[in-house]
PDB file of C-alpha atoms in Angstrom:
ATOM      1  CA  MET S   1      26.293  76.463  76.089  1.00 42.00           C
ATOM      2  CA  VAL S   2      24.075  75.021  73.320  1.00 44.00           C
ATOM      3  CA  VAL S   3      22.848  77.547  70.761  1.00 46.00           C
ATOM      4  CA  LEU S   4      19.663  76.497  69.364  1.00 45.00           C
ATOM      5  CA  PRO S   5      18.382  77.422  65.980  1.00 47.00           C
ATOM      6  CA  GLN S   6      15.611  79.979  65.519  1.00 49.00           C
ATOM      7  CA  ARG S   7      12.930  77.324  64.879  1.00 44.00           C
ATOM      8  CA  CYS S   8      13.695  75.826  68.249  1.00 47.00           C
ATOM      9  CA  MET S   9      13.314  79.069  69.962  1.00 47.00           C
ATOM     10  CA  GLU S  10      10.110  79.538  68.224  1.00 46.00           C
ATOM     11  CA  ALA S  11       9.067  76.254  69.380  1.00 44.00           C
ATOM     12  CA  ILE S  12       9.713  77.077  72.909  1.00 44.00           C
ATOM     13  CA  LEU S  13       7.452  80.200  72.825  1.00 44.00           C
ATOM     14  CA  CYS S  14       4.742  78.109  71.228  1.00 43.00           C
ATOM     15  CA  TRP S  15       5.201  75.565  74.024  1.00 43.00           C
ATOM     16  CA  GLN S  16       4.649  78.120  76.748  1.00 45.00           C
ATOM     17  CA  GLN S  17       1.629  79.557  75.205  1.00 44.00           C
ATOM     18  CA  ASN S  18      -0.022  76.127  74.503  1.00 43.00           C
ATOM     19  CA  GLN S  19       0.784  73.212  76.818  1.00 48.00           C
ATOM     20  CA  THR S  20      -1.423  70.734  75.369  1.00 47.00           C
ATOM     21  CA  LEU S  21       0.628  67.660  74.423  1.00 46.00           C
ATOM     22  CA  PHE S  22       2.599  67.298  77.636  1.00 48.00           C
ATOM     23  CA  PRO S  23       0.704  69.699  80.141  1.00 47.00           C
ATOM     24  CA  TRP S  24       2.443  68.392  83.160  1.00 42.00           C
ATOM     25  CA  ILE S  25       6.021  69.027  81.842  1.00 46.00           C
ATOM     26  CA  LEU S  26       6.748  72.849  81.832  1.00 44.00           C
ATOM     27  CA  ARG S  27       8.502  73.876  85.148  1.00 47.00           C
ATOM     28  CA  LYS S  28      10.323  76.891  86.330  1.00 45.00           C
ATOM     29  CA  GLU S  29      13.749  75.410  85.535  1.00 49.00           C
ATOM     30  CA  ASP S  30      12.608  74.339  82.145  1.00 47.00           C
ATOM     31  CA  LYS S  31      12.208  78.217  81.314  1.00 45.00           C
ATOM     32  CA  GLU S  32      15.573  78.778  82.445  1.00 45.00           C
ATOM     33  CA  GLN S  33      16.971  76.013  80.700  1.00 47.00           C
ATOM     34  CA  LYS S  34      15.067  76.069  77.277  1.00 46.00           C
ATOM     35  CA  CYS S  35      16.817  73.295  75.471  1.00 46.00           C
ATOM     36  CA  HIS S  36      15.436  70.958  78.006  1.00 44.00           C
ATOM     37  CA  VAL S  37      11.767  71.220  76.718  1.00 45.00           C
ATOM     38  CA  VAL S  38      12.255  71.923  73.045  1.00 48.00           C
ATOM     39  CA  MET S  39      12.545  68.240  71.959  1.00 47.00           C
ATOM     40  CA  SER S  40       9.138  67.401  72.118  1.00 44.00           C
ATOM     41  CA  LEU S  41       7.933  70.144  69.800  1.00 41.00           C
ATOM     42  CA  ILE S  42      10.686  69.681  67.352  1.00 44.00           C
ATOM     43  CA  MET S  43       9.907  65.868  67.134  1.00 49.00           C
ATOM     44  CA  VAL S  44       6.465  66.768  66.725  1.00 47.00           C
ATOM     45  CA  PHE S  45       5.661  64.133  69.344  1.00 60.00           C
ATOM     46  CA  SER S  46       1.876  63.394  69.859  1.00 61.00           C
ATOM     47  CA  GLY S  47       2.468  62.353  73.577  1.00 69.00           C
ATOM     48  CA  PRO S  48       4.690  60.509  76.021  1.00 77.00           C
ATOM     49  CA  GLU S  49       4.125  57.333  74.337  1.00 82.00           C
ATOM     50  CA  SER S  50       5.721  58.541  71.009  1.00 80.00           C
ATOM     51  CA  LEU S  51       8.518  59.878  72.771  1.00 82.00           C
ATOM     52  CA  THR S  52       9.094  56.676  74.631  1.00 88.00           C
ATOM     53  CA  ASP S  53       9.048  54.775  71.315  1.00 88.00           C
ATOM     54  CA  PHE S  54      11.516  57.133  69.805  1.00 84.00           C
ATOM     55  CA  CYS S  55      13.787  56.612  72.826  1.00 88.00           C
ATOM     56  CA  LYS S  56      13.518  52.792  72.691  1.00 89.00           C
ATOM     57  CA  SER S  57      14.264  52.991  69.257  1.00 83.00           C
ATOM     58  CA  LYS S  58      17.482  54.605  69.751  1.00 81.00           C
ATOM     59  CA  LEU S  59      18.630  52.335  72.328  1.00 85.00           C
ATOM     60  CA  ALA S  60      17.850  49.261  70.358  1.00 78.00           C
ATOM     61  CA  GLY S  61      20.195  50.794  67.867  1.00 70.00           C
ATOM     62  CA  GLY S  62      23.034  51.092  70.312  1.00 73.00           C
ATOM     63  CA  ALA S  63      22.489  54.501  71.442  1.00 77.00           C
ATOM     64  CA  PHE S  64      23.536  55.661  75.107  1.00 83.00           C
ATOM     65  CA  GLU S  65      22.379  59.416  74.935  1.00 83.00           C
ATOM     66  CA  PHE S  66      19.483  61.023  73.405  1.00 82.00           C
ATOM     67  CA  ARG S  67      19.838  64.163  71.017  1.00 75.00           C
ATOM     68  CA  CYS S  68      17.395  66.637  69.165  1.00 71.00           C
ATOM     69  CA  THR S  69      17.390  65.634  65.802  1.00 67.00           C
ATOM     70  CA  TYR S  70      15.692  68.491  64.431  1.00 62.00           C
ATOM     71  CA  LYS S  71      17.394  69.859  61.122  1.00 61.00           C
ATOM     72  CA  GLY S  72      16.073  72.808  59.138  1.00 57.00           C
ATOM     73  CA  SER S  73      16.285  73.627  55.547  1.00 56.00           C
ATOM     74  CA  THR S  74      19.875  74.738  55.985  1.00 54.00           C
ATOM     75  CA  ARG S  75      22.729  72.765  57.595  1.00 51.00           C
ATOM     76  CA  GLU S  76      23.162  75.721  59.986  1.00 51.00           C
ATOM     77  CA  THR S  77      19.949  75.137  61.539  1.00 53.00           C
ATOM     78  CA  PHE S  78      20.897  71.486  62.802  1.00 58.00           C
ATOM     79  CA  CYS S  79      20.195  71.268  66.594  1.00 63.00           C
ATOM     80  CA  ASN S  80      21.724  68.268  68.142  1.00 66.00           C
ATOM     81  CA  ALA S  81      21.096  69.365  71.547  1.00 70.00           C
ATOM     82  CA  LYS S  82      21.923  66.697  74.234  1.00 76.00           C
ATOM     83  CA  TRP S  83      18.563  65.567  76.344  1.00 80.00           C
ATOM     84  CA  ASP S  84      19.384  64.729  80.065  1.00 81.00           C
ATOM     85  CA  PHE S  85      17.758  61.431  81.077  1.00 88.00           C
ATOM     86  CA  PRO S  86      15.889  63.062  84.223  1.00 86.00           C
ATOM     87  CA  THR S  87      14.148  65.166  81.690  1.00 80.00           C
ATOM     88  CA  VAL S  88      13.316  62.427  79.371  1.00 84.00           C
ATOM     89  CA  LYS S  89      12.092  60.275  82.123  1.00 86.00           C
ATOM     90  CA  ARG S  90       9.715  62.964  83.337  1.00 82.00           C
ATOM     91  CA  MET S  91       8.507  63.906  79.639  1.00 79.00           C
ATOM     92  CA  ALA S  92       7.882  60.474  78.755  1.00 83.00           C
ATOM     93  CA  LEU S  93       6.100  59.463  82.054  1.00 86.00           C
ATOM     94  CA  LEU S  94       8.268  56.281  82.457  1.00 90.00           C
ATOM     95  CA  THR S  95       7.198  53.633  84.562  1.00 93.00           C
ATOM     96  CA  ASP S  96       9.803  51.962  87.210  1.00 94.00           C
ATOM     97  CA  THR S  97      10.087  49.145  84.789  1.00 95.00           C
ATOM     98  CA  GLU S  98      10.758  51.345  81.848  1.00 95.00           C
ATOM     99  CA  ILE S  99      13.225  53.415  83.989  1.00 94.00           C
ATOM    100  CA  THR S 100      15.129  50.153  84.908  1.00 94.00           C
ATOM    101  CA  TYR S 101      15.120  48.962  81.344  1.00 95.00           C
ATOM    102  CA  PHE S 102      16.290  52.548  80.046  1.00 94.00           C
ATOM    103  CA  GLU S 103      19.152  52.629  82.614  1.00 93.00           C
ATOM    104  CA  THR S 104      20.431  49.186  81.834  1.00 92.00           C
ATOM    105  CA  LYS S 105      20.436  49.662  78.189  1.00 90.00           C
ATOM    106  CA  ILE S 106      22.146  53.088  78.518  1.00 89.00           C
ATOM    107  CA  ASN S 107      24.891  51.565  80.788  1.00 86.00           C
ATOM    108  CA  ASP S 108      25.184  48.367  78.380  1.00 82.00           C
ATOM    109  CA  ASN S 109      25.473  50.681  75.215  1.00 79.00           C
ATOM    110  CA  TYR S 110      27.914  53.004  76.837  1.00 79.00           C
ATOM    111  CA  ARG S 111      30.079  50.149  77.910  1.00 76.00           C
ATOM    112  CA  LYS S 112      30.193  48.643  74.310  1.00 72.00           C
ATOM    113  CA  ALA S 113      30.659  52.021  72.860  1.00 68.00           C
ATOM    114  CA  CYS S 114      33.699  52.685  74.851  1.00 69.00           C
ATOM    115  CA  GLY S 115      35.459  49.786  74.652  1.00 71.00           C
ATOM    116  CA  ILE S 116      34.993  48.366  78.171  1.00 82.00           C
ATOM    117  CA  LYS S 117      34.939  44.485  78.993  1.00 86.00           C
ATOM    118  CA  GLU S 118      34.279  42.165  81.789  1.00 88.00           C
ATOM    119  CA  CYS S 119      36.988  40.570  83.397  1.00 94.00           C
ATOM    120  CA  PRO S 120      36.788  36.854  82.643  1.00 93.00           C
ATOM    121  CA  LYS S 121      37.352  35.790  86.376  1.00 95.00           C
ATOM    122  CA  CYS S 122      35.182  38.070  88.513  1.00 94.00           C
ATOM    123  CA  THR S 123      33.047  39.843  85.497  1.00 90.00           C
ATOM    124  CA  SER S 124      33.948  43.451  86.799  1.00 91.00           C
ATOM    125  CA  PHE S 125      34.224  46.062  84.198  1.00 88.00           C
ATOM    126  CA  CYS S 126      37.718  46.679  82.838  1.00 91.00           C
ATOM    127  CA  SER S 127      39.199  49.283  80.519  1.00 86.00           C
ATOM    128  CA  ARG S 128      42.544  49.428  78.861  1.00 86.00           C
ATOM    129  CA  GLN S 129      44.994  52.491  79.757  1.00 84.00           C
ATOM    130  CA  ARG S 130      45.967  52.659  76.199  1.00 82.00           C
ATOM    131  CA  ASN S 131      43.667  51.518  73.209  1.00 74.00           C
ATOM    132  CA  THR S 132      46.669  49.616  72.020  1.00 79.00           C
ATOM    133  CA  ASP S 133      47.176  47.499  75.116  1.00 88.00           C
ATOM    134  CA  GLN S 134      46.642  43.798  75.013  1.00 92.00           C
ATOM    135  CA  ARG S 135      47.852  42.822  78.502  1.00 95.00           C
ATOM    136  CA  VAL S 136      45.094  44.279  81.022  1.00 96.00           C
ATOM    137  CA  LYS S 137      44.900  44.057  84.711  1.00 96.00           C
ATOM    138  CA  CYS S 138      41.863  43.643  86.780  1.00 96.00           C
ATOM    139  CA  PRO S 139      42.124  46.030  89.835  1.00 95.00           C
ATOM    140  CA  VAL S 140      39.162  43.921  91.662  1.00 96.00           C
ATOM    141  CA  CYS S 141      40.843  40.733  91.324  1.00 96.00           C
ATOM    142  CA  SER S 142      44.385  41.946  91.963  1.00 96.00           C
ATOM    143  CA  ARG S 143      43.317  43.794  95.122  1.00 95.00           C
ATOM    144  CA  LYS S 144      41.278  40.700  96.453  1.00 94.00           C
ATOM    145  CA  ASP S 145      43.883  38.250  95.652  1.00 93.00           C
ATOM    146  CA  ARG S 146      46.697  40.524  96.542  1.00 94.00           C
ATOM    147  CA  LYS S 147      48.625  39.963  93.367  1.00 95.00           C
ATOM    148  CA  ASN S 148      48.052  40.985  89.994  1.00 95.00           C
ATOM    149  CA  TYR S 149      45.841  39.419  87.958  1.00 97.00           C
ATOM    150  CA  GLU S 150      46.110  40.047  84.224  1.00 97.00           C
ATOM    151  CA  PHE S 151      44.297  38.971  81.008  1.00 97.00           C
ATOM    152  CA  CYS S 152      44.565  38.995  77.363  1.00 96.00           C
ATOM    153  CA  TRP S 153      42.039  41.531  76.019  1.00 92.00           C
ATOM    154  CA  PHE S 154      41.816  39.672  72.718  1.00 90.00           C
ATOM    155  CA  CYS S 155      41.177  36.065  73.680  1.00 92.00           C
ATOM    156  CA  MET S 156      40.051  36.972  77.300  1.00 92.00           C
ATOM    157  CA  ASN S 157      42.192  34.361  78.943  1.00 95.00           C
ATOM    158  CA  VAL S 158      44.688  34.766  81.680  1.00 96.00           C
ATOM    159  CA  TRP S 159      47.988  36.212  80.713  1.00 97.00           C
ATOM    160  CA  ARG S 160      50.710  33.562  80.709  1.00 95.00           C
ATOM    161  CA  THR S 161      54.072  35.387  79.848  1.00 95.00           C
ATOM    162  CA  ASN S 162      56.309  38.152  80.903  1.00 93.00           C
ATOM    163  CA  GLY S 163      55.838  40.201  77.880  1.00 92.00           C
ATOM    164  CA  VAL S 164      53.144  42.569  76.742  1.00 92.00           C
ATOM    165  CA  ASN S 165      52.476  41.401  73.044  1.00 88.00           C
ATOM    166  CA  GLN S 166      52.101  37.557  73.445  1.00 92.00           C
ATOM    167  CA  CYS S 167      49.617  36.210  76.209  1.00 95.00           C
ATOM    168  CA  GLY S 168      50.955  32.665  75.810  1.00 94.00           C
ATOM    169  CA  ASN S 169      47.517  31.013  75.069  1.00 95.00           C
ATOM    170  CA  SER S 170      47.980  28.964  71.954  1.00 92.00           C
ATOM    171  CA  GLU S 171      44.279  29.863  70.447  1.00 89.00           C
ATOM    172  CA  CYS S 172      44.984  33.572  70.666  1.00 91.00           C
ATOM    173  CA  SER S 173      45.932  35.335  67.301  1.00 83.00           C
ATOM    174  CA  GLY S 174      47.343  38.341  69.112  1.00 83.00           C
ATOM    175  CA  GLN S 175      45.008  40.467  67.190  1.00 80.00           C
ATOM    176  CA  ASP S 176      41.455  41.878  67.988  1.00 78.00           C
ATOM    177  CA  THR S 177      39.030  39.046  66.902  1.00 74.00           C
ATOM    178  CA  ARG S 178      36.845  41.619  65.666  1.00 76.00           C
ATOM    179  CA  LEU S 179      39.026  42.742  63.012  1.00 83.00           C
ATOM    180  CA  ASN S 180      38.413  39.315  61.184  1.00 82.00           C
ATOM    181  CA  ILE S 181      34.741  40.476  61.093  1.00 81.00           C
ATOM    182  CA  LEU S 182      35.918  43.707  59.029  1.00 88.00           C
ATOM    183  CA  LYS S 183      38.295  41.403  56.935  1.00 88.00           C
ATOM    184  CA  THR S 184      35.678  38.770  55.815  1.00 88.00           C
ATOM    185  CA  CYS S 185      32.410  40.693  55.653  1.00 87.00           C
ATOM    186  CA  GLU S 186      30.435  40.872  52.362  1.00 88.00           C
ATOM    187  CA  ILE S 187      31.010  43.679  49.860  1.00 92.00           C
ATOM    188  CA  LYS S 188      27.945  45.670  49.127  1.00 90.00           C
ATOM    189  CA  GLU S 189      26.975  48.424  46.923  1.00 91.00           C
ATOM    190  CA  VAL S 190      26.092  51.707  48.411  1.00 91.00           C
ATOM    191  CA  ILE S 191      24.893  54.747  46.383  1.00 90.00           C
ATOM    192  CA  GLY S 192      26.354  52.714  43.235  1.00 91.00           C
ATOM    193  CA  VAL S 193      30.012  52.255  44.989  1.00 92.00           C
ATOM    194  CA  LYS S 194      31.220  48.937  46.179  1.00 94.00           C
ATOM    195  CA  CYS S 195      32.367  49.042  49.638  1.00 93.00           C
ATOM    196  CA  PRO S 196      32.465  46.708  52.760  1.00 93.00           C
ATOM    197  CA  LYS S 197      29.108  45.931  54.257  1.00 89.00           C
ATOM    198  CA  ILE S 198      30.466  46.581  57.983  1.00 88.00           C
ATOM    199  CA  ARG S 199      32.593  49.632  59.104  1.00 91.00           C
ATOM    200  CA  ALA S 200      33.835  50.452  62.578  1.00 90.00           C
ATOM    201  CA  CYS S 201      32.851  53.876  63.840  1.00 90.00           C
ATOM    202  CA  PRO S 202      36.114  55.890  63.221  1.00 91.00           C
ATOM    203  CA  GLN S 203      35.676  57.621  66.666  1.00 87.00           C
ATOM    204  CA  CYS S 204      34.534  54.876  69.119  1.00 81.00           C
ATOM    205  CA  GLY S 205      35.032  51.537  67.187  1.00 83.00           C
ATOM    206  CA  VAL S 206      31.538  50.439  67.369  1.00 81.00           C
ATOM    207  CA  PHE S 207      30.743  48.068  64.302  1.00 83.00           C
ATOM    208  CA  ILE S 208      27.885  49.308  61.930  1.00 85.00           C
ATOM    209  CA  GLU S 209      26.244  47.438  59.292  1.00 82.00           C
ATOM    210  CA  HIS S 210      24.860  49.295  56.285  1.00 86.00           C
ATOM    211  CA  VAL S 211      21.388  48.246  55.493  1.00 78.00           C
ATOM    212  CA  ASP S 212      20.040  50.395  52.960  1.00 78.00           C
ATOM    213  CA  LYS S 213      19.568  54.389  51.844  1.00 78.00           C
ATOM    214  CA  CYS S 214      22.245  56.898  51.933  1.00 85.00           C
ATOM    215  CA  LYS S 215      26.081  56.589  52.950  1.00 92.00           C
ATOM    216  CA  HIS S 216      25.905  59.141  55.903  1.00 91.00           C
ATOM    217  CA  ILE S 217      26.001  57.257  59.008  1.00 88.00           C
ATOM    218  CA  ALA S 218      24.969  58.380  62.736  1.00 85.00           C
ATOM    219  CA  CYS S 219      26.849  56.185  65.238  1.00 84.00           C
ATOM    220  CA  PRO S 220      25.278  55.915  68.802  1.00 75.00           C
ATOM    221  CA  CYS S 221      28.367  57.712  70.138  1.00 78.00           C
ATOM    222  CA  GLY S 222      27.218  60.770  68.182  1.00 81.00           C
ATOM    223  CA  THR S 223      29.869  60.718  65.517  1.00 89.00           C
ATOM    224  CA  LYS S 224      28.845  61.110  62.061  1.00 91.00           C
ATOM    225  CA  PHE S 225      30.627  59.658  59.152  1.00 94.00           C
ATOM    226  CA  CYS S 226      30.588  58.596  55.546  1.00 94.00           C
ATOM    227  CA  PHE S 227      30.158  54.929  55.212  1.00 95.00           C
ATOM    228  CA  ILE S 228      32.245  54.916  52.081  1.00 95.00           C
ATOM    229  CA  CYS S 229      35.180  57.239  52.538  1.00 95.00           C
ATOM    230  CA  LEU S 230      35.012  57.169  56.375  1.00 95.00           C
ATOM    231  CA  LYS S 231      35.447  60.937  56.520  1.00 94.00           C
ATOM    232  CA  GLN S 232      33.695  62.557  59.521  1.00 94.00           C
ATOM    233  CA  ALA S 233      31.079  65.383  59.464  1.00 90.00           C
ATOM    234  CA  ASP S 234      31.918  68.510  61.408  1.00 89.00           C
ATOM    235  CA  GLU S 235      30.011  70.118  64.233  1.00 84.00           C
ATOM    236  CA  GLN S 236      27.333  71.363  61.752  1.00 83.00           C
ATOM    237  CA  SER S 237      27.055  67.935  59.991  1.00 84.00           C
ATOM    238  CA  ARG S 238      28.791  69.139  56.880  1.00 88.00           C
ATOM    239  CA  TYR S 239      30.311  66.269  54.961  1.00 91.00           C
ATOM    240  CA  GLN S 240      33.584  66.586  53.195  1.00 88.00           C
ATOM    241  CA  CYS S 241      32.607  64.057  50.558  1.00 90.00           C
ATOM    242  CA  GLY S 242      29.574  66.016  49.470  1.00 87.00           C
ATOM    243  CA  ALA S 243      25.821  64.974  49.583  1.00 89.00           C
ATOM    244  CA  HIS S 244      24.242  61.914  50.788  1.00 86.00           C
ATOM    245  CA  ASN S 245      24.004  60.454  47.407  1.00 87.00           C
ATOM    246  CA  SER S 246      27.374  61.762  46.116  1.00 89.00           C
ATOM    247  CA  LYS S 247      29.882  59.088  45.155  1.00 91.00           C
ATOM    248  CA  CYS S 248      33.328  59.405  46.774  1.00 93.00           C
ATOM    249  CA  GLU S 249      36.256  57.408  47.262  1.00 94.00           C
ATOM    250  CA  VAL S 250      36.410  53.994  48.935  1.00 95.00           C
ATOM    251  CA  ALA S 251      38.381  53.734  51.982  1.00 95.00           C
ATOM    252  CA  PRO S 252      40.129  50.412  52.382  1.00 94.00           C
ATOM    253  CA  VAL S 253      39.083  47.673  54.872  1.00 94.00           C
ATOM    254  CA  GLN S 254      39.862  48.948  58.266  1.00 93.00           C
ATOM    255  CA  THR S 255      43.001  47.384  59.891  1.00 89.00           C
ATOM    256  CA  GLU S 256      42.716  49.013  63.249  1.00 85.00           C
ATOM    257  CA  ILE S 257      39.613  49.708  65.458  1.00 82.00           C
ATOM    258  CA  PRO S 258      39.520  52.890  67.215  1.00 79.00           C
ATOM    259  CA  SER S 259      38.560  53.161  70.980  1.00 70.00           C
ATOM    260  CA  ARG S 260      37.631  56.095  73.036  1.00 62.00           C
TER     261      ARG S 260
END
């Protein structure tokens, strides 16, 4: 159960008294599950178009879910309630074309965030049983060919050996090719501290490039962390390393990429 801040509850009462922005929205089930209708008031959307634009910007940034971003004067009033897609569709009055676009982007972003890759032979989606596995079996090809089809998670070529650590392809380094991006990326200054320009989310492994402003980062997977020290925020968005503009110890270049 999501416990909403007092400001959210006040917004719901205001919504029920004056349905001017989205007069077609409020339904019986919304009154029973109030977190579904609170988002537009908190975000002060001027109408369905602004809600659509907001969600599109989130999808463009790699998000696969939408959450309330209301944050009050204290950290305890951070909402972060998840918005279900059926409600977003209804509130934003999405067209069939927009719905298709949203669903495609959500699926693509989720696949990338969760470390899912396409089989190099049949292009079906495959995942690793353990995030350390290099030798991966495609269940679709194996079932169709009636024999195991395995490929290297790193170089994406067919697996040629009997081992689990070396695939037998001369061009394969035996490491996740993304590690080289972390190793060779530029060093930049973040709030006066020099650190790598690109980091992998400490929870899901998605790469995030720092552009400007503060050190606090919100990954599309929902994880919030410090770009400098890589320490994660707690459920109330409290950071161990201080405020957004507080200097902290620089975490070394990441040598492992987490995977959910």
